[in-house]
PDB file of C-alpha atoms and ligand atoms in Angstrom:
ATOM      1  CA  UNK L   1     -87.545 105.090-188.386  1.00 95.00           C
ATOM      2  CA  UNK L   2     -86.470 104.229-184.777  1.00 98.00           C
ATOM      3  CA  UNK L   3     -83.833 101.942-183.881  1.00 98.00           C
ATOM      4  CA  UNK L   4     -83.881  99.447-180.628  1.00 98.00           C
ATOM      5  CA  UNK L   5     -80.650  98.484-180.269  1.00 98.00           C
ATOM      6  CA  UNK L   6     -80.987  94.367-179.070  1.00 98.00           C
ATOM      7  CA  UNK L   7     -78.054  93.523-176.337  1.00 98.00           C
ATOM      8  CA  UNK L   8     -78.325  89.701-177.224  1.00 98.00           C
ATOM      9  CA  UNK L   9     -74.945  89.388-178.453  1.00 97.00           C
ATOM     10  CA  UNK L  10     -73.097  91.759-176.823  1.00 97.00           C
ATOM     11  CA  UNK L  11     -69.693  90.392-175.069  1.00 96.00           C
ATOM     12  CA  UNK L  12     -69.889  92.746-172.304  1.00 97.00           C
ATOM     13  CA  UNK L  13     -73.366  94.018-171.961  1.00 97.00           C
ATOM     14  CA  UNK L  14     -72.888  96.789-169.344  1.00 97.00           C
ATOM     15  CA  UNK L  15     -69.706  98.168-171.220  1.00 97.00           C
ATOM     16  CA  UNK L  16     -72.310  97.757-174.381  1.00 98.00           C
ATOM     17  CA  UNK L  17     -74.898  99.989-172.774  1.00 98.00           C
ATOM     18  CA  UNK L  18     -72.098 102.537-171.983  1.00 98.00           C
ATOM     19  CA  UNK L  19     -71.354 102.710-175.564  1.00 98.00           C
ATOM     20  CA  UNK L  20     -74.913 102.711-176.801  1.00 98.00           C
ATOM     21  CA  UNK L  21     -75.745 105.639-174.477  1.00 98.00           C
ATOM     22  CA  UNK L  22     -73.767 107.860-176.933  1.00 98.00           C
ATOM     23  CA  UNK L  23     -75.343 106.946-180.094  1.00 98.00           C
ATOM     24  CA  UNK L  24     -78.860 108.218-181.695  1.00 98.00           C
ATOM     25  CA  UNK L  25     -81.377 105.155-180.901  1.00 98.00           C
ATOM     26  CA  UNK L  26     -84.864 105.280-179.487  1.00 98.00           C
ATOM     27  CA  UNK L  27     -85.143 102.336-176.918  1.00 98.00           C
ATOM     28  CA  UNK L  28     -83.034  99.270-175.482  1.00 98.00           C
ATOM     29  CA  UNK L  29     -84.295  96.027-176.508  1.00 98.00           C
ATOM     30  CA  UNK L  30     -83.856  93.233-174.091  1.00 98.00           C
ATOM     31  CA  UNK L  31     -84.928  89.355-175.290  1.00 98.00           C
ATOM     32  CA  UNK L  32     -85.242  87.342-172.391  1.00 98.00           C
ATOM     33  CA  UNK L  33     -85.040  83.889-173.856  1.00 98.00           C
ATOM     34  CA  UNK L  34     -87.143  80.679-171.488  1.00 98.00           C
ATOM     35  CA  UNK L  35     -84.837  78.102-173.338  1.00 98.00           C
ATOM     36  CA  UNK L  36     -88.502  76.501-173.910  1.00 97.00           C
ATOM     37  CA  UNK L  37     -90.279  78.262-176.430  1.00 96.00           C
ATOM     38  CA  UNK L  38     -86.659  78.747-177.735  1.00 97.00           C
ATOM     39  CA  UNK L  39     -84.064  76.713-177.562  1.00 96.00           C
ATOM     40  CA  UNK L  40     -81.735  79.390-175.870  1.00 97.00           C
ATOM     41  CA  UNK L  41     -82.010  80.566-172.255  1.00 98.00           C
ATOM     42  CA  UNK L  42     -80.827  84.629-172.062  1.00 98.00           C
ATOM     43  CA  UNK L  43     -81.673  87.596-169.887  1.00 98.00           C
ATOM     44  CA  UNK L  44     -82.589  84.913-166.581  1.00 97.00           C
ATOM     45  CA  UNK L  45     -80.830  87.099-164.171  1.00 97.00           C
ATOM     46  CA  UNK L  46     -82.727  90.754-162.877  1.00 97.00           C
ATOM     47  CA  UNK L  47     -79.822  92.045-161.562  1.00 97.00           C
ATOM     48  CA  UNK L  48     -78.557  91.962-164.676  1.00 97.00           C
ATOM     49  CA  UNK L  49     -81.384  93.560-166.314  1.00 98.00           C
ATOM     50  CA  UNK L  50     -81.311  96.146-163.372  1.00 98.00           C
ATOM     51  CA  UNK L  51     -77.930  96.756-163.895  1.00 98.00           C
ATOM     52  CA  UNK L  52     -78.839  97.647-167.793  1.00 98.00           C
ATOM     53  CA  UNK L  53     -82.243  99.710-166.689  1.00 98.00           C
ATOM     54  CA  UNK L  54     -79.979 102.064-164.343  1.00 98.00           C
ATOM     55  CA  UNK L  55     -77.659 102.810-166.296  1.00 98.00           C
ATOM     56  CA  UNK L  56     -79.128 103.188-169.744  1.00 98.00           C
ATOM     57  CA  UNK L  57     -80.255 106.560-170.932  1.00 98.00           C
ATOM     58  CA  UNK L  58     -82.940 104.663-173.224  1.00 98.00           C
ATOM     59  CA  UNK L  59     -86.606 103.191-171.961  1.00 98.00           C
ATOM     60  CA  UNK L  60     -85.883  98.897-172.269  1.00 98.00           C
ATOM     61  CA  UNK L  61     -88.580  96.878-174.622  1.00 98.00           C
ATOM     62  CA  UNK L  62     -89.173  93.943-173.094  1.00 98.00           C
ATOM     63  CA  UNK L  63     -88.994  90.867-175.737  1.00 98.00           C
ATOM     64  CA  UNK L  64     -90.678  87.938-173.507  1.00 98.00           C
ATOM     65  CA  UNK L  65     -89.572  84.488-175.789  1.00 98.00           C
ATOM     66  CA  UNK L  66     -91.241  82.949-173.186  1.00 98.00           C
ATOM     67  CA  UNK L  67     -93.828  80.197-172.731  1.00 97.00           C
ATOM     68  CA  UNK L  68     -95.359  81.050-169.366  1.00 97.00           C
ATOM     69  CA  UNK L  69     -95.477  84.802-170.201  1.00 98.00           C
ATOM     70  CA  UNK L  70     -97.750  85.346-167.032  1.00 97.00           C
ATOM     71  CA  UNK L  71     -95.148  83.973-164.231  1.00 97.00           C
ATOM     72  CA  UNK L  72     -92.089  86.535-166.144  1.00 98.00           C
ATOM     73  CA  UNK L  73     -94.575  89.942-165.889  1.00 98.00           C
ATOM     74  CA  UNK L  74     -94.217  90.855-162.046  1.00 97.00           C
ATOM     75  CA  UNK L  75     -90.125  90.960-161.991  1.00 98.00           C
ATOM     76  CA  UNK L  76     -90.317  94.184-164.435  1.00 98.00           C
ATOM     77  CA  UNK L  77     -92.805  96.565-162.172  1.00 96.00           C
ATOM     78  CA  UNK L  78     -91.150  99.515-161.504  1.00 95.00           C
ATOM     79  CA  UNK L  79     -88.105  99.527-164.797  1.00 97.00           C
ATOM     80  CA  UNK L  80     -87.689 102.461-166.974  1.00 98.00           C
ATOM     81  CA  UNK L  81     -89.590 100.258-169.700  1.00 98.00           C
ATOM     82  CA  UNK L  82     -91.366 101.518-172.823  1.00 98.00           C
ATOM     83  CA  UNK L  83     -93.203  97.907-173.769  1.00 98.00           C
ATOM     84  CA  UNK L  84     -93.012  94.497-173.341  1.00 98.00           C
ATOM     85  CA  UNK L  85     -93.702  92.218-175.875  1.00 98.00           C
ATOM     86  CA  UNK L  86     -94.849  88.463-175.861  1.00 98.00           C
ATOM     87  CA  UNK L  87     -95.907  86.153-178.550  1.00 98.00           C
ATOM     88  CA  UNK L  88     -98.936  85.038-180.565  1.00 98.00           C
ATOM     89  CA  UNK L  89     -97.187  81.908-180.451  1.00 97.00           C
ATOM     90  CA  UNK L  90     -97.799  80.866-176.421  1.00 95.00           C
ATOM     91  CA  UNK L  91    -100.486  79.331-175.499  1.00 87.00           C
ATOM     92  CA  UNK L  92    -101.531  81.579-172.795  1.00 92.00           C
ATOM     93  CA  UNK L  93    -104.775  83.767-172.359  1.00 95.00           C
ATOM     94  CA  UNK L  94    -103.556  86.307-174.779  1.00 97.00           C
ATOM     95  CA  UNK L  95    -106.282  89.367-173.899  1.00 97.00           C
ATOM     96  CA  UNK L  96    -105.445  89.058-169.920  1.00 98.00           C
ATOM     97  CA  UNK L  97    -101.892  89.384-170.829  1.00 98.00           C
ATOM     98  CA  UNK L  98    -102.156  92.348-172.757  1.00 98.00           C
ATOM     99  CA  UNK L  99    -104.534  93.210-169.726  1.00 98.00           C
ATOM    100  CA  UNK L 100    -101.980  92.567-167.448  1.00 98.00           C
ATOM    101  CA  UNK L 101     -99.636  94.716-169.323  1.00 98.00           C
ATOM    102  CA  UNK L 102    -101.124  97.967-169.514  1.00 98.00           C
ATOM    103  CA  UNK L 103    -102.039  97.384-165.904  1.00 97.00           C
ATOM    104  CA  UNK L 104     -98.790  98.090-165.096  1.00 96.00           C
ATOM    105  CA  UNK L 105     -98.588 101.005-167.250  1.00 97.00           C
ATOM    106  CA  UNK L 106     -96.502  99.664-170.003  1.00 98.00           C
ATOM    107  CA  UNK L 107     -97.738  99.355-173.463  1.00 98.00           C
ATOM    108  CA  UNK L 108     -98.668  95.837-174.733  1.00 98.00           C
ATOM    109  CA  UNK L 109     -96.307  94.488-178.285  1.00 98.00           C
ATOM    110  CA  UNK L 110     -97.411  90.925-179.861  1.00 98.00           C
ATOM    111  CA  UNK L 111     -94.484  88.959-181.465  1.00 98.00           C
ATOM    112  CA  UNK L 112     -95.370  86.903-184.427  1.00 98.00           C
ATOM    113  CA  UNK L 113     -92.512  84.486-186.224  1.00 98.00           C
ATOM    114  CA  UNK L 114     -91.756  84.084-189.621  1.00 98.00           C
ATOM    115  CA  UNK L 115     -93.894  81.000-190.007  1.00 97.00           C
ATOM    116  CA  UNK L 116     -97.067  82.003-188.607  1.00 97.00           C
ATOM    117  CA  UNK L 117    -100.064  83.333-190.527  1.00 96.00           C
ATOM    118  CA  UNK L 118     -99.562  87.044-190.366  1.00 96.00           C
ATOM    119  CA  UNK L 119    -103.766  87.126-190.399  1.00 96.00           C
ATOM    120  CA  UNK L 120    -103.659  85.340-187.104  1.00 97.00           C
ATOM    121  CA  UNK L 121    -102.897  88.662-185.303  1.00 97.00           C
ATOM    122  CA  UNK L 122    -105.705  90.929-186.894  1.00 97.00           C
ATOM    123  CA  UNK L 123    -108.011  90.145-183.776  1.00 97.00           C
ATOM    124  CA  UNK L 124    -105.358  91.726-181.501  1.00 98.00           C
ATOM    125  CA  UNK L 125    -104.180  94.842-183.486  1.00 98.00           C
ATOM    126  CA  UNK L 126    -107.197  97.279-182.039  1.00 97.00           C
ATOM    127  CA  UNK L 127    -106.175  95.793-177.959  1.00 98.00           C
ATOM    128  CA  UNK L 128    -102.092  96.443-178.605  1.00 98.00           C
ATOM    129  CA  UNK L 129     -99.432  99.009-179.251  1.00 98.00           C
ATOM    130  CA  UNK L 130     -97.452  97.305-181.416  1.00 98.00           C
ATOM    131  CA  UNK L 131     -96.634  94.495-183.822  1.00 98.00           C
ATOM    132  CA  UNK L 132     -92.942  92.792-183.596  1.00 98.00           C
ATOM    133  CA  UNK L 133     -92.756  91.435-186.786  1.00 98.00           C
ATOM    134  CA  UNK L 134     -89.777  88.880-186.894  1.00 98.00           C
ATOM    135  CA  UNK L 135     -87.446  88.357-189.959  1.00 98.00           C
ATOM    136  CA  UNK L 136     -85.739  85.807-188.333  1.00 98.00           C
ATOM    137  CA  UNK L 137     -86.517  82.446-186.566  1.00 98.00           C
ATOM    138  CA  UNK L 138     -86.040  83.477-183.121  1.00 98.00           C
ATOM    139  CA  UNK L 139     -83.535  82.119-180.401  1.00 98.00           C
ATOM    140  CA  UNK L 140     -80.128  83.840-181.962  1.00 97.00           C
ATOM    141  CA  UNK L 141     -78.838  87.037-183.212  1.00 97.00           C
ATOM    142  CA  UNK L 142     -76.486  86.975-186.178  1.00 97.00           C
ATOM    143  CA  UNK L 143     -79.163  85.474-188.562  1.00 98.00           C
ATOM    144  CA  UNK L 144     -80.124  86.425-192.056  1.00 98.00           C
ATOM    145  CA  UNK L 145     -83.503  88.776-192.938  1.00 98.00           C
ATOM    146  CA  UNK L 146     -85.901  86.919-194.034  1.00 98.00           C
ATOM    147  CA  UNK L 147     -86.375  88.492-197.301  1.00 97.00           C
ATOM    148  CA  UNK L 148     -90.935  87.942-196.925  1.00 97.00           C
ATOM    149  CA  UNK L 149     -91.022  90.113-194.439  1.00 98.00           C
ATOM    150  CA  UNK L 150     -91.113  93.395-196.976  1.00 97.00           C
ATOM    151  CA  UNK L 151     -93.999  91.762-198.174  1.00 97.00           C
ATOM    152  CA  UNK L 152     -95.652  91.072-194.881  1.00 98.00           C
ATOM    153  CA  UNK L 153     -94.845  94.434-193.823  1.00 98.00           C
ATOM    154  CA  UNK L 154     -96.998  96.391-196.521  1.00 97.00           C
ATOM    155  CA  UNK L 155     -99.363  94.075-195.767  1.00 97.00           C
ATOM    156  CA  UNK L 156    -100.148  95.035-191.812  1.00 97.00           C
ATOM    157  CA  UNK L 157     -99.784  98.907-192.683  1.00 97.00           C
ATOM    158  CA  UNK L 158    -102.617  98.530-195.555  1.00 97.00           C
ATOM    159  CA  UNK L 159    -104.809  96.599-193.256  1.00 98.00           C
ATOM    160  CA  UNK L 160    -103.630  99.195-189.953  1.00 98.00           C
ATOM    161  CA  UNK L 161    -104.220 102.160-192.271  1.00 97.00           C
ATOM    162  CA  UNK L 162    -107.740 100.663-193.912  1.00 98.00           C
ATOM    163  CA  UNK L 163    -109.032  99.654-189.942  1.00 98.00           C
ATOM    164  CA  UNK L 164    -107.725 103.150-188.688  1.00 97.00           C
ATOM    165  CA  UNK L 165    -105.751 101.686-185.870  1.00 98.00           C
ATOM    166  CA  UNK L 166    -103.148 102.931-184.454  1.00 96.00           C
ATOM    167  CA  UNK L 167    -100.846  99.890-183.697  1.00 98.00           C
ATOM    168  CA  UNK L 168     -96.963 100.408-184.456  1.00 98.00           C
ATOM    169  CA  UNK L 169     -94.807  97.850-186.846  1.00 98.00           C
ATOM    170  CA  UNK L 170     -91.212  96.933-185.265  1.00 98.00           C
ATOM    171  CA  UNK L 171     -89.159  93.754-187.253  1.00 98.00           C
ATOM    172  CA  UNK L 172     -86.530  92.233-185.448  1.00 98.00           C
ATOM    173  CA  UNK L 173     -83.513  90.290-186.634  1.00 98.00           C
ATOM    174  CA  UNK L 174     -80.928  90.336-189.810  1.00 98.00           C
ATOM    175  CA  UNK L 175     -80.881  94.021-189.940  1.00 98.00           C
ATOM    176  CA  UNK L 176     -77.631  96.047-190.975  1.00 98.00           C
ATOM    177  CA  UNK L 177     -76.966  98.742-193.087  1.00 97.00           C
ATOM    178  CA  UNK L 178     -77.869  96.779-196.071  1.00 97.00           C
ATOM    179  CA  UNK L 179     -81.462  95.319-195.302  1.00 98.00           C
ATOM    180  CA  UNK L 180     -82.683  98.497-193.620  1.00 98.00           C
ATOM    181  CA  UNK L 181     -84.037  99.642-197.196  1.00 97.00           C
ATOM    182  CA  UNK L 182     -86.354  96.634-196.512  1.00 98.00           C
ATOM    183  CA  UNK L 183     -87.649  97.518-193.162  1.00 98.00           C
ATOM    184  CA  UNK L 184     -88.319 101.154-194.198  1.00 96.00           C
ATOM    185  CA  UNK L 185     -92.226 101.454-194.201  1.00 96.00           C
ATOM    186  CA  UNK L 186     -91.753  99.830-189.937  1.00 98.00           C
ATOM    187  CA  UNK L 187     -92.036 102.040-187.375  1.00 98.00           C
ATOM    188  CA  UNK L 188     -88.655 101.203-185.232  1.00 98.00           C
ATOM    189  CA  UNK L 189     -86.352  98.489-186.276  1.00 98.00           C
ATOM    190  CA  UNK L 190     -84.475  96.128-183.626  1.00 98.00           C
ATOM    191  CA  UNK L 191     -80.595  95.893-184.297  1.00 98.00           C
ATOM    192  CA  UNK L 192     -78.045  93.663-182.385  1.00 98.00           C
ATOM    193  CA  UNK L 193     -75.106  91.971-183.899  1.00 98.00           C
ATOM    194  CA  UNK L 194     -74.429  95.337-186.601  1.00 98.00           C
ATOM    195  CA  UNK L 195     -74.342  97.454-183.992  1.00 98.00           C
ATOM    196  CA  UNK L 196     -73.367  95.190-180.391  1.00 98.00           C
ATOM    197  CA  UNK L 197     -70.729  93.592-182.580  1.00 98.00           C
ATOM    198  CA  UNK L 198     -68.664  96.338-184.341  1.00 97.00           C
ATOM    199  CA  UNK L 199     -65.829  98.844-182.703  1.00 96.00           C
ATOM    200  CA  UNK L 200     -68.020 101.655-183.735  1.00 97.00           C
ATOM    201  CA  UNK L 201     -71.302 101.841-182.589  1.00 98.00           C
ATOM    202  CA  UNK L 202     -72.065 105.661-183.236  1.00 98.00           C
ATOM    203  CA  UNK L 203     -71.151 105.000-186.980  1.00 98.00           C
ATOM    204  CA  UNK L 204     -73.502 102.080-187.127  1.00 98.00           C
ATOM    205  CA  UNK L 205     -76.461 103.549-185.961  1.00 98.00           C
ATOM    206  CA  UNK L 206     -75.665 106.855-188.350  1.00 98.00           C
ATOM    207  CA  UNK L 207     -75.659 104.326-191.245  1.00 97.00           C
ATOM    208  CA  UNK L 208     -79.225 103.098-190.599  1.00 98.00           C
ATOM    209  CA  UNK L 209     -80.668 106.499-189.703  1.00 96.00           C
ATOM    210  CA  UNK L 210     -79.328 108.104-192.285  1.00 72.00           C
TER     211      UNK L 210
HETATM  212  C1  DX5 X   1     -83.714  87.036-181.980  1.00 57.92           C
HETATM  213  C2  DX5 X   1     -83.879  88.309-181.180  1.00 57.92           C
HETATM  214  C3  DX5 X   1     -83.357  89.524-181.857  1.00 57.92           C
HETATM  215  C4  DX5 X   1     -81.875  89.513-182.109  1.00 57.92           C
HETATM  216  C5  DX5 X   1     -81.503  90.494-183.172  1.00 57.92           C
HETATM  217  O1  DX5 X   1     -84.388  86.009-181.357  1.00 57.92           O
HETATM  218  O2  DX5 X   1     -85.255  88.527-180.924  1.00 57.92           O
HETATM  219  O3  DX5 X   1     -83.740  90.688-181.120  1.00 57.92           O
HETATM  220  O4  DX5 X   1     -81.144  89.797-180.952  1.00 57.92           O
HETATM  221  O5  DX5 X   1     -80.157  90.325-183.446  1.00 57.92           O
HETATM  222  P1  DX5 X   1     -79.551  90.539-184.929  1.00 57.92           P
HETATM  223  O6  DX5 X   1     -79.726  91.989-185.241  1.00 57.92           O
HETATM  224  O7  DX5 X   1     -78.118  90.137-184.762  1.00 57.92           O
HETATM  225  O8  DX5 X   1     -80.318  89.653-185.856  1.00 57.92           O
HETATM  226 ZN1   ZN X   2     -85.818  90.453-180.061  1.00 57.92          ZN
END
């Protein structure tokens, strides 16, 4: 298991990625929020998000809770990014997206929320690199797992295993130390408030890799 560690809630972000730097996780996660398709507007500002790219030792994942997912793509050419991400949920031309993705040499992740039909993203799984499954309605850190998504999980790695693809399962939101036991069959699980949140950040992330 791989942890993203999600800078969401983080008071001081850059001080946040100093700290992070010295712990064991795999990427950066970074959810740039439209204040449309959520009701939250976050991550607006590329300097910012430059700032964060140049001095992180980690590759950023790109969580685009975004509506017009097409007009955010061009502002991250050239990052130290691993994926970006956008939802099933927009209404966009979901193929040239993912088109437009690994274009730029970035691999492709669909987002799917709690509420949506977890069948509705079988037609994707053989174009993308990865599912991010979220336990949590998205638009805020600090929520509670939703406790389905165990169930939902075993479900995309029996139908990923039976199809022989080779798409990745990340969940995002309401995981600590307690819940990871849930997530455990995922591939990499997003953290933020558990980790962003405490005074010890190399303990936290020991406690869920352990
Ligand atoms: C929610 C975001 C999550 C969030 C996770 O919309 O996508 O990445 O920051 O934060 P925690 O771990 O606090 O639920
Ligand atoms: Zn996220």
């Amino acid at each position: 298991m791989k942890i993203s560690a999600s800078l969401l809630d983080a008071s001081d972000r850059i001080s946040s990625v100093d700290k992070l730097n010295q712990t064991g996780i795999s990427y950066l996660h970074i959810d740039v929020m439209d204040g449309k398709m959520v009701d939250n507007i976050q991550f607006q500002d590329m300097d910012e998000i430059k700032s964060i790219n140049n001095l992180s030792h980690f590759k950023l994942q790109i969580h685009l809770m975004v509506e017009d997912v097409s007009s955010y793509l061009d502002r991250f050419i050239g990052l130290n990014i691993e994926s970006i991400t956008f939802h099933l949920e927009t209404k966009q031309d979901i193929l040239e997206n993912i088109q437009r993705i690994h274009d730029m040499g970035y691999r492709c992740g669909i987002a799917i929320c709690p509420d949506t039909d977890i069948q509705d993203i079988y037609p994707y799984l053989d174009k993308i690199d990865m599912i991010l499954l979220m336990s949590v309605i998205p638009g805020r850190g600090g929520q509670s797992f939703i406790l389905d998504t165990k169930d939902k999980i075993i479900m995309l790695k029996n139908y990923i295993g039976k199809n022989h693809l080779s798409v990745l399962i990340e969940v995002d939101g309401g995981i600590n130390d307690k819940t990871i036991s849930l997530v455990k069959d995922a591939d990499v699980a997003v953290v933020g408030s558990y980790i962003v949140k405490s005074d010890h950040y190399i303990e936290r992330v020991n406690s869920l890799l352990d």
